[in-house]
C-alpha positions in Angstrom: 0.0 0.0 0.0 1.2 3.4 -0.9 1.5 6.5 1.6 1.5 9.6 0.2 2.7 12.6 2.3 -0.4 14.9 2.0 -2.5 11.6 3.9 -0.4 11.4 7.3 -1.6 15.3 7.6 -3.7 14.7 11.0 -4.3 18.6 11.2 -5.3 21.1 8.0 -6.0 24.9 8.9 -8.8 27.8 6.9 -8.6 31.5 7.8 -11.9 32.5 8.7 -13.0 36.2 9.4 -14.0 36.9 13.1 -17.7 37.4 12.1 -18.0 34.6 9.6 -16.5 31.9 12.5 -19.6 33.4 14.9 -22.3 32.9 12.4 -20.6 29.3 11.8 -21.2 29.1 15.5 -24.8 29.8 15.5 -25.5 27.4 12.5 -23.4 24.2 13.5 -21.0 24.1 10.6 -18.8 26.6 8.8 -19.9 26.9 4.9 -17.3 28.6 3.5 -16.3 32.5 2.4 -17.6 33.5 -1.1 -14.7 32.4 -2.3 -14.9 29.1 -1.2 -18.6 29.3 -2.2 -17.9 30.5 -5.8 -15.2 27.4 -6.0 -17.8 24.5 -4.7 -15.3 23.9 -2.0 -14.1 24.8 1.2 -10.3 26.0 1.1 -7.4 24.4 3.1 -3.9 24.6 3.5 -1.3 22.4 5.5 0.8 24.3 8.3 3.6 24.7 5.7 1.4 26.4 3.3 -0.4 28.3 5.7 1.5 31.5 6.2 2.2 32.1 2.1 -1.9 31.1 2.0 -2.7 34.0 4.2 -0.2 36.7 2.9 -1.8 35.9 -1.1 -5.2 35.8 -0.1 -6.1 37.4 3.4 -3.2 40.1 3.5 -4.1 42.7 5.9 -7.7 41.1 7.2 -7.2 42.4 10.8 -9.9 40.1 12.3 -9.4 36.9 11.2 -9.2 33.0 12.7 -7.4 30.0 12.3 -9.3 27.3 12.4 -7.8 23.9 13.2 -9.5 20.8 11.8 -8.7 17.2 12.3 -8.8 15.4 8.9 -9.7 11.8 10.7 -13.3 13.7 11.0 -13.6 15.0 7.5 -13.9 11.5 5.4 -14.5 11.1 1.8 -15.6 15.1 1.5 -11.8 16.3 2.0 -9.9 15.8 -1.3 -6.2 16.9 -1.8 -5.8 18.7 -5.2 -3.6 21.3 -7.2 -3.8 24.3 -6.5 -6.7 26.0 -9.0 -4.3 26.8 -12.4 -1.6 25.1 -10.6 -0.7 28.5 -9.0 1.1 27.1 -6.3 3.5 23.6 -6.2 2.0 20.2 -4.2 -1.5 19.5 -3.3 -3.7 20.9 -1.3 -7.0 19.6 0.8 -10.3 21.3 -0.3 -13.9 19.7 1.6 -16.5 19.2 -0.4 -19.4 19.7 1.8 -19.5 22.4 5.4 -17.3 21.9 8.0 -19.0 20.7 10.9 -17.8 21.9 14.1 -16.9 18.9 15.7 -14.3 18.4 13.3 -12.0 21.8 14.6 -9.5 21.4 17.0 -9.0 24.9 17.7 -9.7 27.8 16.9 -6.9 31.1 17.2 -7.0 34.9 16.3 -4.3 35.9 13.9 -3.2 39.4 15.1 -1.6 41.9 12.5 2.0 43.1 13.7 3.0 46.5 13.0 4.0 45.8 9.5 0.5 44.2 8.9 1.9 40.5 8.9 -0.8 37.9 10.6 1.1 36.7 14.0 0.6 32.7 13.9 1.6 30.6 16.7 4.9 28.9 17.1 3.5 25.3 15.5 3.4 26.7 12.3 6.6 26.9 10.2 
């Protein structure tokens, strides 16, 4: 049986906006920006492609999340693909349905520094 790397990812991460994560809250499951929406998918990155995630597509957002998910509770909806006009090297997981709550490990504010760079916590490279 073959391994690939992108399957012994236990933990994928989405930035979320503040008040997108609350009305997630109030609803049970997290449906996605418009973005993701617009795509038919929910985006994801892995911790390595996190921080070049948010500086190409949330630069500057002062109140955003990120939101922590365990894969083992996704199933058959996450799919690892290219990048959308293969963009960006290696693959990446997109879920194909909401994100139910029970699924996030954690969820952490990403602060802007004084340059306007998102502050992650030390686990991410």
């Amino acid at each position: 049986m073959i391994v690939y790397a992108h399957e012994m990812e236990k933990l994928i991460y989405t930035l979320v906006r503040a008040a997108d994560w609350r009305a997630a809250e109030q609803a049970g499951a997290y449906h996605g920006s418009a973005d993701d929406r617009r795509d038919g998918f929910l985006h994801f990155s892995t911790a390595p492609q996190l921080r070049a995630s948010a500086a190409k597509h949330r630069a500057g957002i002062a109140d955003l999340l990120m939101v922590e998910v365990a894969t083992a509770a996704l199933g058959a909806a996450l799919k690892w693909e290219p990048a959308s006009g293969g963009s960006r090297p290696g693959l990446f997981p997109h879920l194909y349905g909401a994100l139910p709550l029970s699924a996030v490990a954690q969820v952490v504010p990403l602060p802007l520094d004084k340059d306007g760079l998102h502050q992650f916590p030390s686990s991410i490279p």
